mmCIF file of C-alpha atoms in Angstrom:
data_model
loop_
_atom_site.group_PDB
_atom_site.id
_atom_site.type_symbol
_atom_site.label_atom_id
_atom_site.label_comp_id
_atom_site.label_asym_id
_atom_site.label_seq_id
_atom_site.Cartn_x
_atom_site.Cartn_y
_atom_site.Cartn_z
ATOM 1 C CA UNK A 1 10.427 16.692 -8.523
ATOM 2 C CA UNK A 2 11.906 17.701 -11.548
ATOM 3 C CA UNK A 3 14.852 14.735 -10.428
ATOM 4 C CA UNK A 4 11.962 12.278 -10.422
ATOM 5 C CA UNK A 5 10.503 13.863 -14.458
ATOM 6 C CA UNK A 6 13.799 13.172 -15.348
ATOM 7 C CA UNK A 7 14.603 9.854 -13.969
ATOM 8 C CA UNK A 8 11.398 8.578 -15.560
ATOM 9 C CA UNK A 9 12.029 10.099 -18.966
ATOM 10 C CA UNK A 10 15.360 7.889 -18.528
ATOM 11 C CA UNK A 11 14.049 4.761 -17.912
ATOM 12 C CA UNK A 12 10.603 4.947 -19.590
ATOM 13 C CA UNK A 13 12.119 6.510 -22.334
ATOM 14 C CA UNK A 14 10.769 3.991 -24.987
ATOM 15 C CA UNK A 15 7.138 5.376 -24.452
ATOM 16 C CA UNK A 16 8.403 9.132 -24.515
ATOM 17 C CA UNK A 17 5.271 10.261 -26.223
ATOM 18 C CA UNK A 18 3.264 8.912 -23.770
ATOM 19 C CA UNK A 19 4.881 9.953 -20.484
ATOM 20 C CA UNK A 20 2.820 13.070 -18.715
ATOM 21 C CA UNK A 21 4.382 15.595 -16.437
ATOM 22 C CA UNK A 22 4.673 14.498 -12.837
ATOM 23 C CA UNK A 23 1.655 15.762 -10.961
ATOM 24 C CA UNK A 24 2.127 16.827 -7.291
ATOM 25 C CA UNK A 25 0.979 18.656 -4.848
ATOM 26 C CA UNK A 26 1.827 21.972 -3.577
ATOM 27 C CA UNK A 27 2.826 24.347 -0.285
ATOM 28 C CA UNK A 28 1.770 22.737 2.816
ATOM 29 C CA UNK A 29 -0.027 19.563 1.563
ATOM 30 C CA UNK A 30 3.881 18.475 1.015
ATOM 31 C CA UNK A 31 4.831 18.824 4.833
ATOM 32 C CA UNK A 32 3.149 16.514 7.874
ATOM 33 C CA UNK A 33 1.349 14.303 5.175
ATOM 34 C CA UNK A 34 3.093 10.713 6.189
ATOM 35 C CA UNK A 35 0.571 9.224 8.397
ATOM 36 C CA UNK A 36 1.968 6.004 7.902
ATOM 37 C CA UNK A 37 5.518 5.313 9.036
ATOM 38 C CA UNK A 38 7.466 2.459 10.476
ATOM 39 C CA UNK A 39 10.471 3.738 13.098
ATOM 40 C CA UNK A 40 13.128 1.493 14.015
ATOM 41 C CA UNK A 41 13.629 2.065 17.700
ATOM 42 C CA UNK A 42 16.270 1.447 20.201
ATOM 43 C CA UNK A 43 17.369 2.664 23.862
ATOM 44 C CA UNK A 44 20.540 4.390 24.084
ATOM 45 C CA UNK A 45 22.114 6.230 27.141
ATOM 46 C CA UNK A 46 19.299 6.005 29.141
ATOM 47 C CA UNK A 47 16.550 6.873 26.368
ATOM 48 C CA UNK A 48 14.435 5.680 23.256
ATOM 49 C CA UNK A 49 15.632 6.324 20.162
ATOM 50 C CA UNK A 50 12.599 6.197 17.037
ATOM 51 C CA UNK A 51 14.036 7.584 13.469
ATOM 52 C CA UNK A 52 15.628 5.548 10.757
ATOM 53 C CA UNK A 53 18.449 2.592 10.822
ATOM 54 C CA UNK A 54 21.532 3.216 9.159
ATOM 55 C CA UNK A 55 23.505 0.176 9.486
ATOM 56 C CA UNK A 56 23.946 -0.586 12.982
ATOM 57 C CA UNK A 57 22.896 3.180 13.944
ATOM 58 C CA UNK A 58 19.608 4.608 15.047
ATOM 59 C CA UNK A 59 19.088 8.417 13.551
ATOM 60 C CA UNK A 60 16.763 9.451 15.916
ATOM 61 C CA UNK A 61 14.084 11.866 14.363
ATOM 62 C CA UNK A 62 11.933 13.641 17.336
ATOM 63 C CA UNK A 63 10.124 16.011 15.051
ATOM 64 C CA UNK A 64 10.232 15.014 11.256
ATOM 65 C CA UNK A 65 8.620 17.474 9.092
ATOM 66 C CA UNK A 66 6.936 14.726 6.221
ATOM 67 C CA UNK A 67 5.785 12.690 9.142
ATOM 68 C CA UNK A 68 1.953 13.791 10.259
ATOM 69 C CA UNK A 69 2.082 15.150 13.317
ATOM 70 C CA UNK A 70 -0.073 12.422 14.584
ATOM 71 C CA UNK A 71 2.981 10.329 14.212
ATOM 72 C CA UNK A 72 5.552 12.810 15.815
ATOM 73 C CA UNK A 73 3.130 13.176 18.954
ATOM 74 C CA UNK A 74 2.525 9.155 19.192
ATOM 75 C CA UNK A 75 6.869 9.028 19.305
ATOM 76 C CA UNK A 76 7.108 11.507 21.868
ATOM 77 C CA UNK A 77 4.464 9.807 24.229
ATOM 78 C CA UNK A 78 6.615 6.883 23.611
ATOM 79 C CA UNK A 79 9.750 8.373 24.460
ATOM 80 C CA UNK A 80 8.524 9.727 27.620
ATOM 81 C CA UNK A 81 6.436 7.317 29.189
ATOM 82 C CA UNK A 82 8.023 3.546 27.857
ATOM 83 C CA UNK A 83 9.980 1.590 30.388
ATOM 84 C CA UNK A 84 13.631 0.741 29.426
ATOM 85 C CA UNK A 85 14.614 -1.646 27.058
ATOM 86 C CA UNK A 86 15.503 -4.653 29.412
ATOM 87 C CA UNK A 87 11.599 -4.503 30.632
ATOM 88 C CA UNK A 88 10.011 -3.522 26.906
ATOM 89 C CA UNK A 89 12.318 -5.035 23.894
ATOM 90 C CA UNK A 90 10.531 -2.777 21.328
ATOM 91 C CA UNK A 91 11.934 -2.965 17.855
ATOM 92 C CA UNK A 92 9.514 -0.871 15.642
ATOM 93 C CA UNK A 93 6.731 1.703 16.028
ATOM 94 C CA UNK A 94 4.549 1.626 13.018
ATOM 95 C CA UNK A 95 1.541 3.660 12.381
ATOM 96 C CA UNK A 96 -0.923 3.549 10.040
ATOM 97 C CA UNK A 97 -3.546 6.182 10.257
ATOM 98 C CA UNK A 98 -4.960 6.060 13.626
ATOM 99 C CA UNK A 99 -3.451 2.656 14.729
ATOM 100 C CA UNK A 100 -0.270 2.160 15.983
ATOM 101 C CA UNK A 101 1.487 -0.967 16.708
ATOM 102 C CA UNK A 102 4.749 -1.500 18.907
ATOM 103 C CA UNK A 103 6.655 -4.395 17.627
ATOM 104 C CA UNK A 104 8.535 -6.171 20.095
ATOM 105 C CA UNK A 105 11.515 -8.641 19.902
ATOM 106 C CA UNK A 106 10.062 -11.325 22.278
ATOM 107 C CA UNK A 107 8.028 -14.132 22.477
ATOM 108 C CA UNK A 108 6.398 -13.253 25.763
ATOM 109 C CA UNK A 109 3.876 -10.167 26.949
ATOM 110 C CA UNK A 110 5.763 -7.854 28.597
ATOM 111 C CA UNK A 111 3.848 -5.759 31.389
ATOM 112 C CA UNK A 112 2.013 -3.061 30.098
ATOM 113 C CA UNK A 113 1.666 -0.758 33.984
ATOM 114 C CA UNK A 114 3.214 2.287 32.096
ATOM 115 C CA UNK A 115 -0.266 2.315 30.284
ATOM 116 C CA UNK A 116 -2.142 4.085 32.527
ATOM 117 C CA UNK A 117 -5.493 6.259 31.984
ATOM 118 C CA UNK A 118 -3.982 9.435 31.614
ATOM 119 C CA UNK A 119 -1.513 8.064 28.963
ATOM 120 C CA UNK A 120 -4.746 6.326 26.904
ATOM 121 C CA UNK A 121 -5.895 9.686 27.320
ATOM 122 C CA UNK A 122 -3.068 11.455 25.801
ATOM 123 C CA UNK A 123 -2.937 8.864 22.980
ATOM 124 C CA UNK A 124 -6.389 9.336 22.242
ATOM 125 C CA UNK A 125 -6.168 13.120 21.985
ATOM 126 C CA UNK A 126 -3.374 12.325 19.140
ATOM 127 C CA UNK A 127 -5.881 10.951 17.087
ATOM 128 C CA UNK A 128 -5.127 7.302 18.268
ATOM 129 C CA UNK A 129 -7.760 4.936 17.806
ATOM 130 C CA UNK A 130 -5.982 1.405 18.662
ATOM 131 C CA UNK A 131 -3.053 0.713 20.297
ATOM 132 C CA UNK A 132 -1.167 -3.371 19.502
ATOM 133 C CA UNK A 133 1.160 -5.246 21.036
ATOM 134 C CA UNK A 134 2.632 -7.632 18.100
ATOM 135 C CA UNK A 135 5.501 -10.188 19.405
ATOM 136 C CA UNK A 136 8.127 -11.317 16.732
ATOM 137 C CA UNK A 137 11.266 -12.203 18.298
ATOM 138 C CA UNK A 138 12.725 -12.511 14.909
ATOM 139 C CA UNK A 139 11.610 -9.372 13.937
ATOM 140 C CA UNK A 140 14.613 -7.433 11.570
ATOM 141 C CA UNK A 141 14.130 -7.177 8.044
ATOM 142 C CA UNK A 142 10.915 -8.201 8.290
ATOM 143 C CA UNK A 143 8.872 -6.132 10.138
ATOM 144 C CA UNK A 144 5.620 -8.047 10.750
ATOM 145 C CA UNK A 145 4.557 -11.469 11.298
ATOM 146 C CA UNK A 146 1.088 -12.996 10.956
ATOM 147 C CA UNK A 147 0.735 -14.335 14.500
ATOM 148 C CA UNK A 148 0.712 -12.594 17.897
ATOM 149 C CA UNK A 149 -1.233 -9.746 17.211
ATOM 150 C CA UNK A 150 -3.158 -7.987 20.573
ATOM 151 C CA UNK A 151 -5.190 -4.743 20.500
ATOM 152 C CA UNK A 152 -4.154 -3.609 24.243
ATOM 153 C CA UNK A 153 -6.422 -0.744 23.595
ATOM 154 C CA UNK A 154 -9.132 0.869 21.591
ATOM 155 C CA UNK A 155 -11.012 -0.506 18.752
ATOM 156 C CA UNK A 156 -9.437 -2.913 16.007
ATOM 157 C CA UNK A 157 -10.056 -0.758 12.525
ATOM 158 C CA UNK A 158 -10.513 2.554 11.567
ATOM 159 C CA UNK A 159 -12.050 4.803 8.718
ATOM 160 C CA UNK A 160 -9.315 6.559 6.670
ATOM 161 C CA UNK A 161 -9.812 10.188 4.804
ATOM 162 C CA UNK A 162 -11.346 7.925 1.671
ATOM 163 C CA UNK A 163 -13.829 6.647 3.715
ATOM 164 C CA UNK A 164 -12.494 3.328 3.715
ATOM 165 C CA UNK A 165 -12.165 0.699 6.836
ATOM 166 C CA UNK A 166 -7.901 -0.144 7.559
ATOM 167 C CA UNK A 167 -6.742 -1.621 10.304
ATOM 168 C CA UNK A 168 -2.796 -1.653 11.919
ATOM 169 C CA UNK A 169 -1.222 -3.355 9.142
ATOM 170 C CA UNK A 170 -2.870 -1.807 6.101
ATOM 171 C CA UNK A 171 -1.293 0.049 3.415
ATOM 172 C CA UNK A 172 -3.110 3.727 2.046
ATOM 173 C CA UNK A 173 -1.733 5.860 -0.111
ATOM 174 C CA UNK A 174 -0.722 9.292 1.822
ATOM 175 C CA UNK A 175 -1.950 11.949 -0.155
ATOM 176 C CA UNK A 176 -5.996 10.964 -0.688
ATOM 177 C CA UNK A 177 -6.947 14.081 -2.782
ATOM 178 C CA UNK A 178 -3.835 13.301 -5.023
ATOM 179 C CA UNK A 179 -4.792 9.198 -5.055
ATOM 180 C CA UNK A 180 -8.277 9.881 -6.029
ATOM 181 C CA UNK A 181 -6.818 11.534 -9.000
ATOM 182 C CA UNK A 182 -4.916 8.703 -9.895
ATOM 183 C CA UNK A 183 -8.475 6.321 -9.232
ATOM 184 C CA UNK A 184 -10.308 8.432 -11.064
ATOM 185 C CA UNK A 185 -7.752 8.158 -14.209
ATOM 186 C CA UNK A 186 -7.799 4.353 -13.882
ATOM 187 C CA UNK A 187 -11.446 4.433 -14.224
ATOM 188 C CA UNK A 188 -12.165 6.592 -16.944
ATOM 189 C CA UNK A 189 -10.220 4.649 -19.007
ATOM 190 C CA UNK A 190 -10.967 1.153 -17.662
ATOM 191 C CA UNK A 191 -14.932 2.576 -17.732
ATOM 192 C CA UNK A 192 -16.191 -0.691 -16.064
ATOM 193 C CA UNK A 193 -19.673 -1.439 -16.519
ATOM 194 C CA UNK A 194 -21.816 -3.762 -15.607
ATOM 195 C CA UNK A 195 -21.256 -6.600 -18.435
ATOM 196 C CA UNK A 196 -17.499 -5.909 -17.518
ATOM 197 C CA UNK A 197 -14.867 -8.250 -15.015
ATOM 198 C CA UNK A 198 -12.471 -6.606 -13.743
ATOM 199 C CA UNK A 199 -9.581 -8.492 -11.956
ATOM 200 C CA UNK A 200 -7.686 -6.462 -8.903
ATOM 201 C CA UNK A 201 -4.299 -8.002 -8.239
ATOM 202 C CA UNK A 202 -2.094 -6.873 -5.150
ATOM 203 C CA UNK A 203 -5.742 -4.829 -3.982
ATOM 204 C CA UNK A 204 -4.896 -4.199 -0.798
ATOM 205 C CA UNK A 205 -7.866 -3.343 1.871
ATOM 206 C CA UNK A 206 -10.304 -2.754 -1.514
ATOM 207 C CA UNK A 207 -10.126 0.946 -2.775
ATOM 208 C CA UNK A 208 -10.143 0.190 -6.079
ATOM 209 C CA UNK A 209 -12.028 -3.076 -5.764
ATOM 210 C CA UNK A 210 -15.095 -0.494 -4.039
ATOM 211 C CA UNK A 211 -14.859 1.425 -7.197
ATOM 212 C CA UNK A 212 -15.556 -1.057 -9.737
ATOM 213 C CA UNK A 213 -18.078 -2.429 -7.596
ATOM 214 C CA UNK A 214 -19.860 0.896 -7.790
ATOM 215 C CA UNK A 215 -19.885 0.618 -11.066
ATOM 216 C CA UNK A 216 -22.044 -2.800 -11.361
ATOM 217 C CA UNK A 217 -19.088 -4.669 -12.817
ATOM 218 C CA UNK A 218 -17.877 -8.162 -11.249
ATOM 219 C CA UNK A 219 -14.587 -7.543 -9.611
ATOM 220 C CA UNK A 220 -12.119 -10.171 -8.160
ATOM 221 C CA UNK A 221 -9.191 -9.175 -5.882
ATOM 222 C CA UNK A 222 -6.118 -10.612 -4.809
ATOM 223 C CA UNK A 223 -4.276 -10.199 -1.891
ATOM 224 C CA UNK A 224 -1.515 -11.851 0.727
ATOM 225 C CA UNK A 225 -2.386 -10.116 3.909
ATOM 226 C CA UNK A 226 -5.237 -11.382 5.497
ATOM 227 C CA UNK A 227 -6.016 -8.657 7.484
ATOM 228 C CA UNK A 228 -6.475 -6.559 4.549
ATOM 229 C CA UNK A 229 -8.556 -9.052 2.956
ATOM 230 C CA UNK A 230 -11.036 -8.883 5.816
ATOM 231 C CA UNK A 231 -10.973 -4.851 5.001
ATOM 232 C CA UNK A 232 -11.590 -5.664 1.641
ATOM 233 C CA UNK A 233 -14.705 -7.289 2.365
ATOM 234 C CA UNK A 234 -15.998 -4.571 4.014
ATOM 235 C CA UNK A 235 -14.792 -1.965 1.898
ATOM 236 C CA UNK A 236 -15.833 -3.552 -1.343
ATOM 237 C CA UNK A 237 -19.289 -5.721 -0.678
ATOM 238 C CA UNK A 238 -20.235 -8.632 -3.490
ATOM 239 C CA UNK A 239 -16.229 -8.665 -4.396
ATOM 240 C CA UNK A 240 -14.877 -11.964 -4.926
ATOM 241 C CA UNK A 241 -11.559 -12.103 -2.885
ATOM 242 C CA UNK A 242 -8.533 -14.678 -2.963
ATOM 243 C CA UNK A 243 -5.740 -14.982 -0.428
ATOM 244 C CA UNK A 244 -2.467 -15.628 -1.704
ATOM 245 C CA UNK A 245 0.007 -14.631 -4.177
ATOM 246 C CA UNK A 246 -1.480 -13.539 -7.247
ATOM 247 C CA UNK A 247 1.027 -15.898 -9.263
ATOM 248 C CA UNK A 248 -0.336 -18.522 -6.748
ATOM 249 C CA UNK A 249 -3.525 -17.744 -7.715
ATOM 250 C CA UNK A 250 -3.554 -18.008 -11.378
ATOM 251 C CA UNK A 251 -5.298 -21.079 -11.687
ATOM 252 C CA UNK A 252 -8.294 -19.361 -10.017
ATOM 253 C CA UNK A 253 -8.484 -16.541 -11.767
ATOM 254 C CA UNK A 254 -8.300 -18.560 -15.131
ATOM 255 C CA UNK A 255 -11.368 -20.198 -13.265
ATOM 256 C CA UNK A 256 -12.997 -16.945 -12.092
ATOM 257 C CA UNK A 257 -13.059 -15.279 -15.657
ATOM 258 C CA UNK A 258 -14.363 -18.387 -17.601
ATOM 259 C CA UNK A 259 -17.731 -18.738 -15.251
ATOM 260 C CA UNK A 260 -17.736 -15.130 -15.074
ATOM 261 C CA UNK A 261 -18.190 -14.601 -18.880
ATOM 262 C CA UNK A 262 -21.767 -15.263 -20.163
ATOM 263 C CA UNK A 263 -21.780 -18.362 -22.939
ATOM 264 C CA UNK A 264 -23.960 -16.456 -24.827
ATOM 265 C CA UNK A 265 -24.743 -12.569 -24.455
ATOM 266 C CA UNK A 266 -25.386 -9.754 -27.243
ATOM 267 C CA UNK A 267 -23.196 -7.600 -25.449
ATOM 268 C CA UNK A 268 -20.439 -9.675 -23.928
ATOM 269 C CA UNK A 269 -18.420 -8.263 -21.286
ATOM 270 C CA UNK A 270 -14.714 -6.756 -21.347
ATOM 271 C CA UNK A 271 -11.970 -8.367 -19.462
ATOM 272 C CA UNK A 272 -10.453 -5.631 -17.728
ATOM 273 C CA UNK A 273 -7.356 -5.640 -15.669
ATOM 274 C CA UNK A 274 -5.812 -3.092 -12.642
ATOM 275 C CA UNK A 275 -2.461 -4.462 -10.759
ATOM 276 C CA UNK A 276 -0.927 -2.159 -8.493
ATOM 277 C CA UNK A 277 2.203 -4.678 -7.413
ATOM 278 C CA UNK A 278 5.252 -4.348 -4.976
ATOM 279 C CA UNK A 279 8.424 -2.614 -6.446
ATOM 280 C CA UNK A 280 9.573 -6.095 -8.078
ATOM 281 C CA UNK A 281 6.862 -5.693 -10.364
ATOM 282 C CA UNK A 282 4.568 -8.398 -11.755
ATOM 283 C CA UNK A 283 5.316 -12.134 -11.094
ATOM 284 C CA UNK A 284 6.919 -14.026 -14.026
ATOM 285 C CA UNK A 285 3.671 -16.692 -13.402
ATOM 286 C CA UNK A 286 0.966 -13.130 -13.500
ATOM 287 C CA UNK A 287 3.015 -11.472 -16.913
ATOM 288 C CA UNK A 288 2.699 -15.007 -18.465
ATOM 289 C CA UNK A 289 -0.974 -15.277 -17.752
ATOM 290 C CA UNK A 290 -1.692 -11.865 -18.635
ATOM 291 C CA UNK A 291 -0.102 -12.369 -22.366
ATOM 292 C CA UNK A 292 -0.795 -15.956 -22.885
ATOM 293 C CA UNK A 293 -4.158 -16.707 -21.464
ATOM 294 C CA UNK A 294 -6.285 -13.398 -20.152
ATOM 295 C CA UNK A 295 -5.212 -10.745 -22.795
ATOM 296 C CA UNK A 296 -7.754 -8.030 -21.254
ATOM 297 C CA UNK A 297 -8.650 -5.433 -23.594
ATOM 298 C CA UNK A 298 -7.658 -2.468 -20.975
ATOM 299 C CA UNK A 299 -5.338 -2.617 -18.106
ATOM 300 C CA UNK A 300 -4.502 0.128 -15.968
ATOM 301 C CA UNK A 301 -0.815 -0.892 -13.736
ATOM 302 C CA UNK A 302 0.033 1.575 -10.943
ATOM 303 C CA UNK A 303 3.856 1.023 -10.387
ATOM 304 C CA UNK A 304 6.208 2.546 -7.478
ATOM 305 C CA UNK A 305 9.047 1.160 -9.733
ATOM 306 C CA UNK A 306 9.938 2.684 -13.071
ATOM 307 C CA UNK A 307 12.758 -0.158 -13.594
ATOM 308 C CA UNK A 308 10.325 -3.025 -13.310
ATOM 309 C CA UNK A 309 7.732 -1.147 -14.852
ATOM 310 C CA UNK A 310 9.693 -0.711 -17.817
ATOM 311 C CA UNK A 311 10.603 -4.462 -18.498
ATOM 312 C CA UNK A 312 7.163 -5.338 -17.836
ATOM 313 C CA UNK A 313 5.363 -3.047 -20.316
ATOM 314 C CA UNK A 314 8.585 -3.991 -23.187
ATOM 315 C CA UNK A 315 6.899 -7.708 -22.846
ATOM 316 C CA UNK A 316 3.206 -6.428 -22.822
ATOM 317 C CA UNK A 317 4.039 -4.078 -26.040
ATOM 318 C CA UNK A 318 5.386 -7.025 -27.696
ATOM 319 C CA UNK A 319 2.906 -9.184 -26.478
ATOM 320 C CA UNK A 320 0.368 -6.960 -28.514
ATOM 321 C CA UNK A 321 -0.469 -3.836 -26.242
ATOM 322 C CA UNK A 322 -0.231 -0.354 -26.778
ATOM 323 C CA UNK A 323 0.731 2.168 -24.264
ATOM 324 C CA UNK A 324 -2.077 4.730 -24.092
ATOM 325 C CA UNK A 325 -0.518 6.960 -21.092
ATOM 326 C CA UNK A 326 2.008 7.306 -18.268
ATOM 327 C CA UNK A 327 1.117 9.424 -15.866
ATOM 328 C CA UNK A 328 3.818 9.691 -12.497
ATOM 329 C CA UNK A 329 1.988 10.729 -9.407
ATOM 330 C CA UNK A 330 4.498 12.554 -6.093
ATOM 331 C CA UNK A 331 2.604 10.315 -3.293
ATOM 332 C CA UNK A 332 5.816 10.819 -1.588
ATOM 333 C CA UNK A 333 7.117 14.551 -1.470
ATOM 334 C CA UNK A 334 10.372 15.181 -0.815
ATOM 335 C CA UNK A 335 11.642 11.568 -0.937
ATOM 336 C CA UNK A 336 13.210 10.277 -4.233
ATOM 337 C CA UNK A 337 9.956 7.644 -4.161
ATOM 338 C CA UNK A 338 7.536 8.095 -7.506
ATOM 339 C CA UNK A 339 4.924 6.100 -8.777
ATOM 340 C CA UNK A 340 3.852 5.895 -12.379
ATOM 341 C CA UNK A 341 0.176 5.085 -13.606
ATOM 342 C CA UNK A 342 0.197 3.052 -16.757
ATOM 343 C CA UNK A 343 -2.359 2.764 -18.901
ATOM 344 C CA UNK A 344 -2.445 0.294 -21.803
ATOM 345 C CA UNK A 345 -4.867 -0.725 -24.666
ATOM 346 C CA UNK A 346 -4.218 -4.408 -26.263
ATOM 347 C CA UNK A 347 -4.275 -3.726 -30.331
ATOM 348 C CA UNK A 348 -4.274 -7.361 -31.415
#
């Protein structure tokens, strides 16, 4: 945790006065928290290995101390019951909460005669609610494709510890209590109300959209994953949703802002923005739209890369924004990953 704080202090040094101490969890909460995992698979010496791929080698992880007990138990069952690779070309085991996906490097559906009623009952005892087969002959650096998902047992949707509906490829933060703190901080700063319009970029399955809608604010979410948007429809009723990359949806963002702004009002709403981009940070076209056109009154930016966050903050500050707070969150204990919530206010 100290290494993470020093790393952030270096990468975010222009805003040192705004950088808060790293928030994290303690004790047993730092163990067995990863209920979302993607394990590489390979068949060697007559047995399945499930773990981390390092170049051409699979490092088997039979009982990882940061993976949830459910993930470890599912991996144990698969090691014991899956047929050999020649019959079942498994490339990845992907666990997302109560949803399990077996990614196969083939275009043909293999036999599922190994999935007996007794094995299904064992999966159920681990807390698995849905078991999927995903056929993707080109799987490798890209784990998932858009099509060829088959639910072979159980149900297609589950509810996470925040009460949100999710599917087999959903991403959600792994420490719900700590994540709730970050959402509380972002909401308190943005303070959306019924007159405001909140644009939520990279919105996922709607955990933040749900919050904005509960305040009565108008909300628009943009997400590239179709499955995530289907869940967002259920998690954030009344939110407007767009599928695609945020950069490609700038024309629709512009039109939504125009339509959502009352022509005449005694209390015109504020433009608010929440973003949670991937490690690459904001797309160039999105940065340009924020700086040159939208110019939201307040902005909350949850970043998983201090490097790209620093780049984006520099440009936003040059365009008339002030960084009010930088709060790091240790969402991934015992790894080098750290996320930072940046709160920005427009000053001119």
